[in-house]
PDB file of C-alpha atoms and ligand atoms in Angstrom:
ATOM      1  CA  UNK A  11     136.002 120.159  74.107  1.00  0.00           C
ATOM      2  CA  UNK A  12     132.420 121.234  74.650  1.00  0.00           C
ATOM      3  CA  UNK A  13     131.422 124.274  73.229  1.00  0.00           C
ATOM      4  CA  UNK A  14     129.811 126.844  75.618  1.00  0.00           C
ATOM      5  CA  UNK A  15     128.383 130.286  74.991  1.00  0.00           C
ATOM      6  CA  UNK A  16     130.448 133.394  75.876  1.00  0.00           C
ATOM      7  CA  UNK A  17     128.938 136.841  76.352  1.00  0.00           C
ATOM      8  CA  UNK A  18     130.802 139.594  74.531  1.00  0.00           C
ATOM      9  CA  UNK A  19     129.288 143.193  74.687  1.00  0.00           C
ATOM     10  CA  UNK A  20     125.822 141.648  75.455  1.00  0.00           C
ATOM     11  CA  UNK A  21     126.007 139.309  72.299  1.00  0.00           C
ATOM     12  CA  UNK A  22     126.223 135.697  72.786  1.00  0.00           C
ATOM     13  CA  UNK A  23     129.066 134.037  70.491  1.00  0.00           C
ATOM     14  CA  UNK A  24     130.088 130.481  70.274  1.00  0.00           C
ATOM     15  CA  UNK A  25     133.286 129.766  72.218  1.00  0.00           C
ATOM     16  CA  UNK A  26     135.484 127.145  73.831  1.00  0.00           C
ATOM     17  CA  UNK A  27     135.008 128.060  77.394  1.00  0.00           C
ATOM     18  CA  UNK A  28     137.949 130.085  77.995  1.00  0.00           C
ATOM     19  CA  UNK A  29     136.967 133.036  76.029  1.00  0.00           C
ATOM     20  CA  UNK A  30     139.768 132.796  73.430  1.00  0.00           C
ATOM     21  CA  UNK A  31     137.414 132.000  70.537  1.00  0.00           C
ATOM     22  CA  UNK A  32     135.357 135.155  71.615  1.00  0.00           C
ATOM     23  CA  UNK A  33     138.735 137.527  71.619  1.00  0.00           C
ATOM     24  CA  UNK A  34     139.715 136.100  68.057  1.00  0.00           C
ATOM     25  CA  UNK A  35     136.358 136.736  66.454  1.00  0.00           C
ATOM     26  CA  UNK A  36     135.762 140.223  64.857  1.00  0.00           C
ATOM     27  CA  UNK A  37     133.296 142.138  66.965  1.00  0.00           C
ATOM     28  CA  UNK A  38     129.694 140.672  66.465  1.00  0.00           C
ATOM     29  CA  UNK A  39     126.669 142.898  65.338  1.00  0.00           C
ATOM     30  CA  UNK A  40     126.223 145.383  68.326  1.00  0.00           C
ATOM     31  CA  UNK A  41     122.839 146.734  69.632  1.00  0.00           C
ATOM     32  CA  UNK A  42     123.038 150.633  69.758  1.00  0.00           C
ATOM     33  CA  UNK A  43     123.141 151.282  73.724  1.00  0.00           C
ATOM     34  CA  UNK A  44     120.445 153.619  75.432  1.00  0.00           C
ATOM     35  CA  UNK A  45     121.123 157.181  75.148  1.00  0.00           C
ATOM     36  CA  UNK A  46     123.769 158.275  77.899  1.00  0.00           C
ATOM     37  CA  UNK A  47     123.801 154.648  79.211  1.00  0.00           C
ATOM     38  CA  UNK A  48     127.666 154.699  78.905  1.00  0.00           C
ATOM     39  CA  UNK A  49     128.370 158.224  79.745  1.00  0.00           C
ATOM     40  CA  UNK A  50     128.637 159.207  75.773  1.00  0.00           C
ATOM     41  CA  UNK A  51     125.951 160.347  73.887  1.00  0.00           C
ATOM     42  CA  UNK A  52     123.651 157.888  71.973  1.00  0.00           C
ATOM     43  CA  UNK A  53     124.179 159.343  68.616  1.00  0.00           C
ATOM     44  CA  UNK A  54     128.024 158.956  68.529  1.00  0.00           C
ATOM     45  CA  UNK A  55     127.217 155.436  69.602  1.00  0.00           C
ATOM     46  CA  UNK A  56     125.206 154.792  66.472  1.00  0.00           C
ATOM     47  CA  UNK A  57     127.842 156.499  64.414  1.00  0.00           C
ATOM     48  CA  UNK A  58     130.490 154.240  65.791  1.00  0.00           C
ATOM     49  CA  UNK A  59     128.192 151.323  65.184  1.00  0.00           C
ATOM     50  CA  UNK A  60     127.716 152.469  61.501  1.00  0.00           C
ATOM     51  CA  UNK A  61     131.399 152.610  60.910  1.00  0.00           C
ATOM     52  CA  UNK A  62     131.665 148.835  61.910  1.00  0.00           C
ATOM     53  CA  UNK A  63     128.599 147.712  60.133  1.00  0.00           C
ATOM     54  CA  UNK A  64     130.522 146.543  56.872  1.00  0.00           C
ATOM     55  CA  UNK A  65     133.328 144.723  58.876  1.00  0.00           C
ATOM     56  CA  UNK A  66     130.670 143.326  61.117  1.00  0.00           C
ATOM     57  CA  UNK A  67     128.651 142.381  58.276  1.00  0.00           C
ATOM     58  CA  UNK A  68     131.663 140.526  56.457  1.00  0.00           C
ATOM     59  CA  UNK A  69     132.437 138.669  59.787  1.00  0.00           C
ATOM     60  CA  UNK A  70     128.764 137.485  59.889  1.00  0.00           C
ATOM     61  CA  UNK A  71     129.167 136.212  56.568  1.00  0.00           C
ATOM     62  CA  UNK A  72     132.509 134.674  56.974  1.00  0.00           C
ATOM     63  CA  UNK A  73     131.514 133.016  60.068  1.00  0.00           C
ATOM     64  CA  UNK A  74     128.974 130.995  58.307  1.00  0.00           C
ATOM     65  CA  UNK A  75     130.742 130.253  55.124  1.00  0.00           C
ATOM     66  CA  UNK A  76     134.520 129.920  56.067  1.00  0.00           C
ATOM     67  CA  UNK A  77     134.977 132.258  52.887  1.00  0.00           C
ATOM     68  CA  UNK A  78     138.549 133.580  54.397  1.00  0.00           C
ATOM     69  CA  UNK A  79     139.650 130.123  54.709  1.00  0.00           C
ATOM     70  CA  UNK A  80     139.036 129.343  51.109  1.00  0.00           C
ATOM     71  CA  UNK A  81     140.127 132.627  49.633  1.00  0.00           C
ATOM     72  CA  UNK A  82     143.366 132.412  51.713  1.00  0.00           C
ATOM     73  CA  UNK A  83     144.001 128.703  50.549  1.00  0.00           C
ATOM     74  CA  UNK A  84     143.463 129.789  46.728  1.00  0.00           C
ATOM     75  CA  UNK A  85     145.095 133.233  46.634  1.00  0.00           C
ATOM     76  CA  UNK A  86     147.910 133.270  49.028  1.00  0.00           C
ATOM     77  CA  UNK A  87     149.797 130.468  47.309  1.00  0.00           C
ATOM     78  CA  UNK A  88     153.544 130.245  46.790  1.00  0.00           C
ATOM     79  CA  UNK A  89     154.656 130.841  43.176  1.00  0.00           C
ATOM     80  CA  UNK A  90     157.865 129.600  41.818  1.00  0.00           C
ATOM     81  CA  UNK A  91     161.003 131.565  41.044  1.00  0.00           C
ATOM     82  CA  UNK A  92     161.337 132.890  37.931  1.00  0.00           C
ATOM     83  CA  UNK A  93     157.589 133.637  37.623  1.00  0.00           C
ATOM     84  CA  UNK A  94     156.839 136.584  34.994  1.00  0.00           C
ATOM     85  CA  UNK A  95     154.055 138.453  33.201  1.00  0.00           C
ATOM     86  CA  UNK A  96     153.442 135.456  30.778  1.00  0.00           C
ATOM     87  CA  UNK A  97     152.077 133.814  33.753  1.00  0.00           C
ATOM     88  CA  UNK A  98     149.328 136.428  34.015  1.00  0.00           C
ATOM     89  CA  UNK A  99     147.881 135.214  30.787  1.00  0.00           C
ATOM     90  CA  UNK A 100     145.508 132.695  32.273  1.00  0.00           C
ATOM     91  CA  UNK A 101     144.012 135.400  34.462  1.00  0.00           C
ATOM     92  CA  UNK A 102     143.836 137.359  31.327  1.00  0.00           C
ATOM     93  CA  UNK A 103     142.022 135.114  29.617  1.00  0.00           C
ATOM     94  CA  UNK A 104     139.502 134.686  32.360  1.00  0.00           C
ATOM     95  CA  UNK A 105     139.184 138.700  32.399  1.00  0.00           C
ATOM     96  CA  UNK A 106     138.313 138.600  28.727  1.00  0.00           C
ATOM     97  CA  UNK A 107     135.719 135.556  29.203  1.00  0.00           C
ATOM     98  CA  UNK A 108     134.251 137.592  32.058  1.00  0.00           C
ATOM     99  CA  UNK A 109     133.957 140.812  29.879  1.00  0.00           C
ATOM    100  CA  UNK A 110     132.173 138.658  27.217  1.00  0.00           C
ATOM    101  CA  UNK A 111     129.751 137.152  29.600  1.00  0.00           C
ATOM    102  CA  UNK A 112     128.656 140.679  31.055  1.00  0.00           C
ATOM    103  CA  UNK A 113     128.450 142.260  27.573  1.00  0.00           C
ATOM    104  CA  UNK A 114     126.733 139.262  26.079  1.00  0.00           C
ATOM    105  CA  UNK A 115     124.116 139.559  28.597  1.00  0.00           C
ATOM    106  CA  UNK A 116     123.344 143.244  27.561  1.00  0.00           C
ATOM    107  CA  UNK A 117     123.184 142.153  23.918  1.00  0.00           C
ATOM    108  CA  UNK A 118     120.895 139.532  24.320  1.00  0.00           C
ATOM    109  CA  UNK A 119     118.449 142.038  26.060  1.00  0.00           C
ATOM    110  CA  UNK A 120     118.181 143.448  22.511  1.00  0.00           C
ATOM    111  CA  UNK A 121     118.507 140.909  20.248  1.00  0.00           C
ATOM    112  CA  UNK A 122     115.795 138.974  18.419  1.00  0.00           C
ATOM    113  CA  UNK A 123     117.090 135.530  17.156  1.00  0.00           C
ATOM    114  CA  UNK A 124     114.733 135.495  14.109  1.00  0.00           C
ATOM    115  CA  UNK A 125     115.994 135.249  10.510  1.00  0.00           C
ATOM    116  CA  UNK A 126     113.905 138.241   9.803  1.00  0.00           C
ATOM    117  CA  UNK A 127     114.488 140.349  12.467  1.00  0.00           C
ATOM    118  CA  UNK A 128     118.135 139.577  13.790  1.00  0.00           C
ATOM    119  CA  UNK A 129     119.894 142.153  11.570  1.00  0.00           C
ATOM    120  CA  UNK A 130     117.037 144.894  12.408  1.00  0.00           C
ATOM    121  CA  UNK A 131     117.506 144.281  16.087  1.00  0.00           C
ATOM    122  CA  UNK A 132     121.157 144.602  15.907  1.00  0.00           C
ATOM    123  CA  UNK A 133     121.138 147.752  13.836  1.00  0.00           C
ATOM    124  CA  UNK A 134     118.677 149.108  16.277  1.00  0.00           C
ATOM    125  CA  UNK A 135     121.095 148.450  19.082  1.00  0.00           C
ATOM    126  CA  UNK A 136     123.960 149.916  17.340  1.00  0.00           C
ATOM    127  CA  UNK A 137     122.178 153.106  16.548  1.00  0.00           C
ATOM    128  CA  UNK A 138     119.458 153.750  19.073  1.00  0.00           C
ATOM    129  CA  UNK A 139     120.324 152.161  22.193  1.00  0.00           C
ATOM    130  CA  UNK A 140     122.488 154.273  24.860  1.00  0.00           C
ATOM    131  CA  UNK A 141     125.959 152.777  24.700  1.00  0.00           C
ATOM    132  CA  UNK A 142     124.785 150.045  22.427  1.00  0.00           C
ATOM    133  CA  UNK A 143     127.529 150.421  19.885  1.00  0.00           C
ATOM    134  CA  UNK A 144     130.315 150.589  22.527  1.00  0.00           C
ATOM    135  CA  UNK A 145     128.788 147.467  24.261  1.00  0.00           C
ATOM    136  CA  UNK A 146     128.727 145.599  20.804  1.00  0.00           C
ATOM    137  CA  UNK A 147     132.187 146.778  19.992  1.00  0.00           C
ATOM    138  CA  UNK A 148     133.462 145.416  23.356  1.00  0.00           C
ATOM    139  CA  UNK A 149     131.814 142.201  22.496  1.00  0.00           C
ATOM    140  CA  UNK A 150     133.058 141.815  19.224  1.00  0.00           C
ATOM    141  CA  UNK A 151     136.773 142.979  19.963  1.00  0.00           C
ATOM    142  CA  UNK A 152     136.840 141.038  22.879  1.00  0.00           C
ATOM    143  CA  UNK A 153     135.967 137.995  21.184  1.00  0.00           C
ATOM    144  CA  UNK A 154     139.187 138.275  19.089  1.00  0.00           C
ATOM    145  CA  UNK A 155     141.099 139.370  22.154  1.00  0.00           C
ATOM    146  CA  UNK A 156     139.934 136.114  24.034  1.00  0.00           C
ATOM    147  CA  UNK A 157     140.978 133.976  21.241  1.00  0.00           C
ATOM    148  CA  UNK A 158     144.197 135.391  21.002  1.00  0.00           C
ATOM    149  CA  UNK A 159     144.819 135.447  24.741  1.00  0.00           C
ATOM    150  CA  UNK A 160     143.992 131.639  24.916  1.00  0.00           C
ATOM    151  CA  UNK A 161     146.647 130.888  22.260  1.00  0.00           C
ATOM    152  CA  UNK A 162     149.314 132.887  23.910  1.00  0.00           C
ATOM    153  CA  UNK A 163     148.348 131.387  27.323  1.00  0.00           C
ATOM    154  CA  UNK A 164     148.524 127.716  25.799  1.00  0.00           C
ATOM    155  CA  UNK A 165     151.856 128.845  24.166  1.00  0.00           C
ATOM    156  CA  UNK A 166     153.244 129.730  27.655  1.00  0.00           C
ATOM    157  CA  UNK A 167     152.275 126.658  29.417  1.00  0.00           C
ATOM    158  CA  UNK A 168     153.489 124.396  26.377  1.00  0.00           C
ATOM    159  CA  UNK A 169     156.941 126.480  26.591  1.00  0.00           C
ATOM    160  CA  UNK A 170     157.552 125.922  30.320  1.00  0.00           C
ATOM    161  CA  UNK A 171     156.209 122.054  30.086  1.00  0.00           C
ATOM    162  CA  UNK A 172     153.379 122.493  32.275  1.00  0.00           C
ATOM    163  CA  UNK A 173     151.528 119.854  30.241  1.00  0.00           C
ATOM    164  CA  UNK A 174     153.582 117.433  31.746  1.00  0.00           C
ATOM    165  CA  UNK A 175     153.073 115.230  35.040  1.00  0.00           C
ATOM    166  CA  UNK A 176     150.846 115.906  37.188  1.00  0.00           C
ATOM    167  CA  UNK A 177     149.120 118.336  34.968  1.00  0.00           C
ATOM    168  CA  UNK A 178     148.201 116.402  31.951  1.00  0.00           C
ATOM    169  CA  UNK A 179     144.652 116.378  33.063  1.00  0.00           C
ATOM    170  CA  UNK A 180     144.866 120.263  33.000  1.00  0.00           C
ATOM    171  CA  UNK A 181     146.011 120.441  29.920  1.00  0.00           C
ATOM    172  CA  UNK A 182     143.336 118.478  28.543  1.00  0.00           C
ATOM    173  CA  UNK A 183     140.795 120.594  29.994  1.00  0.00           C
ATOM    174  CA  UNK A 184     142.546 123.605  28.556  1.00  0.00           C
ATOM    175  CA  UNK A 185     142.276 122.074  25.077  1.00  0.00           C
ATOM    176  CA  UNK A 186     138.540 121.520  25.539  1.00  0.00           C
ATOM    177  CA  UNK A 187     138.400 125.109  26.635  1.00  0.00           C
ATOM    178  CA  UNK A 188     140.237 126.124  23.668  1.00  0.00           C
ATOM    179  CA  UNK A 189     137.779 124.387  21.395  1.00  0.00           C
ATOM    180  CA  UNK A 190     134.825 125.716  22.993  1.00  0.00           C
ATOM    181  CA  UNK A 191     136.449 129.253  22.850  1.00  0.00           C
ATOM    182  CA  UNK A 192     136.431 128.838  18.910  1.00  0.00           C
ATOM    183  CA  UNK A 193     132.903 127.485  19.065  1.00  0.00           C
ATOM    184  CA  UNK A 194     131.905 130.824  20.860  1.00  0.00           C
ATOM    185  CA  UNK A 195     133.507 132.652  18.056  1.00  0.00           C
ATOM    186  CA  UNK A 196     132.174 130.585  15.300  1.00  0.00           C
ATOM    187  CA  UNK A 197     128.759 130.560  16.709  1.00  0.00           C
ATOM    188  CA  UNK A 198     128.773 134.212  17.381  1.00  0.00           C
ATOM    189  CA  UNK A 199     129.619 135.187  14.002  1.00  0.00           C
ATOM    190  CA  UNK A 200     126.311 134.054  12.391  1.00  0.00           C
ATOM    191  CA  UNK A 201     124.034 136.175  14.895  1.00  0.00           C
ATOM    192  CA  UNK A 202     124.095 139.507  13.237  1.00  0.00           C
ATOM    193  CA  UNK A 203     122.864 137.709  10.252  1.00  0.00           C
ATOM    194  CA  UNK A 204     124.007 139.997   7.592  1.00  0.00           C
ATOM    195  CA  UNK A 205     125.484 138.851   4.315  1.00  0.00           C
ATOM    196  CA  UNK A 206     129.005 138.313   5.511  1.00  0.00           C
ATOM    197  CA  UNK A 207     127.891 136.276   8.471  1.00  0.00           C
ATOM    198  CA  UNK A 208     125.634 134.154   6.634  1.00  0.00           C
ATOM    199  CA  UNK A 209     127.907 133.218   3.707  1.00  0.00           C
ATOM    200  CA  UNK A 210     131.146 132.852   6.051  1.00  0.00           C
ATOM    201  CA  UNK A 211     128.921 130.528   8.372  1.00  0.00           C
ATOM    202  CA  UNK A 212     127.881 128.143   5.315  1.00  0.00           C
ATOM    203  CA  UNK A 213     131.404 127.903   4.236  1.00  0.00           C
ATOM    204  CA  UNK A 214     132.409 127.159   7.986  1.00  0.00           C
ATOM    205  CA  UNK A 215     129.813 124.689   8.361  1.00  0.00           C
ATOM    206  CA  UNK A 216     130.931 123.036   4.938  1.00  0.00           C
ATOM    207  CA  UNK A 217     134.572 122.803   6.196  1.00  0.00           C
ATOM    208  CA  UNK A 218     133.276 120.965   9.122  1.00  0.00           C
ATOM    209  CA  UNK A 219     131.734 118.496   6.753  1.00  0.00           C
ATOM    210  CA  UNK A 220     134.929 117.523   5.290  1.00  0.00           C
ATOM    211  CA  UNK A 221     136.077 116.352   8.700  1.00  0.00           C
ATOM    212  CA  UNK A 222     136.594 112.294   9.115  1.00  0.00           C
ATOM    213  CA  UNK A 223     133.709 110.094  10.089  1.00  0.00           C
ATOM    214  CA  UNK A 224     132.189 113.015  12.378  1.00  0.00           C
ATOM    215  CA  UNK A 225     132.163 115.676   9.779  1.00  0.00           C
ATOM    216  CA  UNK A 226     129.214 114.946   8.022  1.00  0.00           C
ATOM    217  CA  UNK A 227     127.155 114.517  11.493  1.00  0.00           C
ATOM    218  CA  UNK A 228     128.799 117.891  12.694  1.00  0.00           C
ATOM    219  CA  UNK A 229     127.750 119.924   9.889  1.00  0.00           C
ATOM    220  CA  UNK A 230     123.953 118.152   9.832  1.00  0.00           C
ATOM    221  CA  UNK A 231     123.942 119.147  13.296  1.00  0.00           C
ATOM    222  CA  UNK A 232     124.928 122.763  13.061  1.00  0.00           C
ATOM    223  CA  UNK A 233     122.706 123.205   9.975  1.00  0.00           C
ATOM    224  CA  UNK A 234     119.836 121.854  11.820  1.00  0.00           C
ATOM    225  CA  UNK A 235     118.313 120.539   8.433  1.00  0.00           C
ATOM    226  CA  UNK A 236     119.124 120.319   4.652  1.00  0.00           C
ATOM    227  CA  UNK A 237     119.137 124.281   4.433  1.00  0.00           C
ATOM    228  CA  UNK A 238     120.275 127.273   6.531  1.00  0.00           C
ATOM    229  CA  UNK A 239     116.957 128.338   8.169  1.00  0.00           C
ATOM    230  CA  UNK A 240     115.236 129.780  11.210  1.00  0.00           C
ATOM    231  CA  UNK A 241     116.319 126.579  12.975  1.00  0.00           C
ATOM    232  CA  UNK A 242     120.030 127.022  11.974  1.00  0.00           C
ATOM    233  CA  UNK A 243     120.008 130.502  13.733  1.00  0.00           C
ATOM    234  CA  UNK A 244     118.140 129.313  16.917  1.00  0.00           C
ATOM    235  CA  UNK A 245     120.663 126.563  17.253  1.00  0.00           C
ATOM    236  CA  UNK A 246     123.573 128.793  16.943  1.00  0.00           C
ATOM    237  CA  UNK A 247     122.026 131.374  19.499  1.00  0.00           C
ATOM    238  CA  UNK A 248     121.226 128.493  21.760  1.00  0.00           C
ATOM    239  CA  UNK A 249     124.771 127.035  21.747  1.00  0.00           C
ATOM    240  CA  UNK A 250     126.310 130.432  21.677  1.00  0.00           C
ATOM    241  CA  UNK A 251     124.667 131.709  24.620  1.00  0.00           C
ATOM    242  CA  UNK A 252     123.675 128.744  26.911  1.00  0.00           C
ATOM    243  CA  UNK A 253     125.595 125.470  26.219  1.00  0.00           C
ATOM    244  CA  UNK A 254     128.985 126.464  25.584  1.00  0.00           C
ATOM    245  CA  UNK A 255     129.387 129.523  28.148  1.00  0.00           C
ATOM    246  CA  UNK A 256     127.901 126.866  30.841  1.00  0.00           C
ATOM    247  CA  UNK A 257     130.435 124.231  29.677  1.00  0.00           C
ATOM    248  CA  UNK A 258     133.386 126.939  29.863  1.00  0.00           C
ATOM    249  CA  UNK A 259     132.355 128.136  33.315  1.00  0.00           C
ATOM    250  CA  UNK A 260     132.378 124.528  34.704  1.00  0.00           C
ATOM    251  CA  UNK A 261     135.526 124.044  32.943  1.00  0.00           C
ATOM    252  CA  UNK A 262     137.162 127.242  34.209  1.00  0.00           C
ATOM    253  CA  UNK A 263     136.171 126.048  37.718  1.00  0.00           C
ATOM    254  CA  UNK A 264     138.107 122.488  37.184  1.00  0.00           C
ATOM    255  CA  UNK A 265     141.046 124.401  35.539  1.00  0.00           C
ATOM    256  CA  UNK A 266     141.689 126.825  38.583  1.00  0.00           C
ATOM    257  CA  UNK A 267     140.933 124.106  41.081  1.00  0.00           C
ATOM    258  CA  UNK A 268     143.985 122.173  39.764  1.00  0.00           C
ATOM    259  CA  UNK A 269     145.982 125.173  39.352  1.00  0.00           C
ATOM    260  CA  UNK A 270     145.373 125.899  43.010  1.00  0.00           C
ATOM    261  CA  UNK A 271     146.048 122.431  43.779  1.00  0.00           C
ATOM    262  CA  UNK A 272     149.258 121.710  41.971  1.00  0.00           C
ATOM    263  CA  UNK A 273     150.485 125.204  41.799  1.00  0.00           C
ATOM    264  CA  UNK A 274     152.005 126.771  38.860  1.00  0.00           C
ATOM    265  CA  UNK A 275     155.068 125.481  36.720  1.00  0.00           C
ATOM    266  CA  UNK A 276     158.626 127.181  37.322  1.00  0.00           C
ATOM    267  CA  UNK A 277     160.342 127.727  34.114  1.00  0.00           C
ATOM    268  CA  UNK A 278     162.628 125.421  33.042  1.00  0.00           C
ATOM    269  CA  UNK A 279     165.678 127.340  33.455  1.00  0.00           C
ATOM    270  CA  UNK A 280     164.876 128.174  36.962  1.00  0.00           C
ATOM    271  CA  UNK A 281     164.334 124.331  37.701  1.00  0.00           C
ATOM    272  CA  UNK A 282     167.829 123.747  36.270  1.00  0.00           C
ATOM    273  CA  UNK A 283     169.316 125.998  38.715  1.00  0.00           C
ATOM    274  CA  UNK A 284     167.841 124.758  41.902  1.00  0.00           C
ATOM    275  CA  UNK A 285     169.316 121.444  41.041  1.00  0.00           C
ATOM    276  CA  UNK A 286     172.199 120.809  43.694  1.00  0.00           C
ATOM    277  CA  UNK A 287     175.532 121.969  41.773  1.00  0.00           C
ATOM    278  CA  UNK A 288     177.626 119.012  43.185  1.00  0.00           C
ATOM    279  CA  UNK A 289     176.481 115.815  45.231  1.00  0.00           C
ATOM    280  CA  UNK A 290     178.670 114.188  47.984  1.00  0.00           C
ATOM    281  CA  UNK A 291     179.001 111.112  45.824  1.00  0.00           C
ATOM    282  CA  UNK A 292     180.237 113.383  42.927  1.00  0.00           C
ATOM    283  CA  UNK A 293     182.945 115.010  45.095  1.00  0.00           C
ATOM    284  CA  UNK A 294     184.213 111.583  46.403  1.00  0.00           C
TER     285      UNK A 294
HETATM  286  C1  LIG B 301     138.999 129.796  28.691  1.00  0.00           C
HETATM  287  C2  LIG B 301     140.204 129.569  28.725  1.00  0.00           C
HETATM  288  C3  LIG B 301     141.363 129.570  29.755  1.00  0.00           C
HETATM  289  C4  LIG B 301     141.564 130.310  30.775  1.00  0.00           C
HETATM  290  C5  LIG B 301     140.457 131.068  31.586  1.00  0.00           C
HETATM  291  C6  LIG B 301     142.529 129.762  31.768  1.00  0.00           C
HETATM  292  C7  LIG B 301     143.035 129.995  32.952  1.00  0.00           C
HETATM  293  C8  LIG B 301     144.146 129.707  33.368  1.00  0.00           C
HETATM  294  C9  LIG B 301     144.848 130.487  34.680  1.00  0.00           C
HETATM  295  C10 LIG B 301     143.799 131.772  35.386  1.00  0.00           C
HETATM  296  C11 LIG B 301     145.840 129.614  35.091  1.00  0.00           C
HETATM  297  C12 LIG B 301     146.625 129.989  35.969  1.00  0.00           C
HETATM  298  C13 LIG B 301     147.630 131.308  35.839  1.00  0.00           C
HETATM  299  C14 LIG B 301     148.520 131.083  34.685  1.00  0.00           C
HETATM  300  O1  LIG B 301     149.186 130.104  34.649  1.00  0.00           O
HETATM  301  O2  LIG B 301     148.482 131.648  33.822  1.00  0.00           O
HETATM  302  C15 LIG B 301     145.941 128.812  33.978  1.00  0.00           C
HETATM  303  C16 LIG B 301     147.068 127.737  34.037  1.00  0.00           C
HETATM  304  C17 LIG B 301     147.241 126.893  33.112  1.00  0.00           C
HETATM  305  N1  LIG B 301     146.505 126.380  32.139  1.00  0.00           N
HETATM  306 FE1  LIG B 301     144.664 127.743  31.500  1.00  0.00          FE
HETATM  307  N2  LIG B 301     143.151 128.784  30.880  1.00  0.00           N
HETATM  308  C18 LIG B 301     142.452 128.720  29.789  1.00  0.00           C
HETATM  309  C19 LIG B 301     142.644 127.751  28.582  1.00  0.00           C
HETATM  310  C20 LIG B 301     143.931 126.904  28.626  1.00  0.00           C
HETATM  311  C21 LIG B 301     144.487 126.429  27.402  1.00  0.00           C
HETATM  312  C22 LIG B 301     143.636 126.384  25.900  1.00  0.00           C
HETATM  313  C23 LIG B 301     145.352 125.461  28.032  1.00  0.00           C
HETATM  314  C24 LIG B 301     146.277 124.337  27.119  1.00  0.00           C
HETATM  315  C25 LIG B 301     145.906 123.762  26.267  1.00  0.00           C
HETATM  316  C26 LIG B 301     145.626 125.821  29.410  1.00  0.00           C
HETATM  317  C27 LIG B 301     146.282 125.290  29.894  1.00  0.00           C
HETATM  318  C28 LIG B 301     147.144 125.367  31.267  1.00  0.00           C
HETATM  319  C29 LIG B 301     148.055 124.750  32.190  1.00  0.00           C
HETATM  320  C30 LIG B 301     148.765 123.463  31.691  1.00  0.00           C
HETATM  321  C31 LIG B 301     147.912 125.451  33.058  1.00  0.00           C
HETATM  322  C32 LIG B 301     149.123 125.151  34.557  1.00  0.00           C
HETATM  323  C33 LIG B 301     150.121 126.157  34.165  1.00  0.00           C
HETATM  324  C34 LIG B 301     151.475 125.962  35.203  1.00  0.00           C
HETATM  325  O3  LIG B 301     151.630 124.982  35.859  1.00  0.00           O
HETATM  326  O4  LIG B 301     152.367 126.611  35.089  1.00  0.00           O
HETATM  327  N3  LIG B 301     144.803 126.825  29.805  1.00  0.00           N
HETATM  328  N4  LIG B 301     144.892 128.919  33.123  1.00  0.00           N
END
């Protein structure tokens, strides 16, 4: 049916000719009326309009983005029977990642990725910047929390058999996310550039070098030359704050898309319960 314009309180809205669409749509932004035009005071009308403004703004956005349809589709999903707190670990990991991203942005405002200045910039951040020690502590402890959560989340998905058909691809994406989470921890450890982080990273890079076939290439790439140098620190910083977070964000997007599309896996004991107790054939 051809679309026509329907008039609602002076503002034209798209409709299908019978005015139904106009009634279904939230009230569009209204122009304040002239004082006394409808018997009530103009200021009362302005106050009413102001109260509706947030809802009107959301309706305006929703009409143009279909955000409600998207959010309803992704958030209002059926969850299987037997779902418990262990099923929240993926979301907890996501939250830990967001905390790392936000605190990391603030740390980057004060950090200098130079072999000479890195340590001093971090000392300054810890001792002199308002809430610096707190934000640094959140980032440092948050890193361990994220690593623990990602492992426990993986264990949950493994023990309910969520790696099986049709979720193999999501499991593989998860494995890459696990590796990238570890890379975040490894590359972040060098950044303070104190004695401990320097020597621990040398040990880590050497361990990488012992890997079969790709090991030596990997350690050369990480060291960015025959010795640890300014280029090594710059490379670690770039991997830590740009390359890996970008990849993690993209992969989390794909991971969640598949979770929404495929739903979550019921615990095996619940699935066993839902099998029919006896079939007609068995009775005969
Ligand atoms: C940055 C790391 C990760 C984030 C943010 C993340 C996030 C999530 C979220 C929010 C869910 C849905 C809720 C839930 O089941 O807990 C989920 C499900 C899933 N995740 Fe992850 N995940 C991560 C890493 C991993 C890893 C390391 C694996 C395994 C190697 C994995 C495998 C899966 C699988 C198979 C599902 C589907 C679960 C099911 O069908 O019951 N994820 N993930």
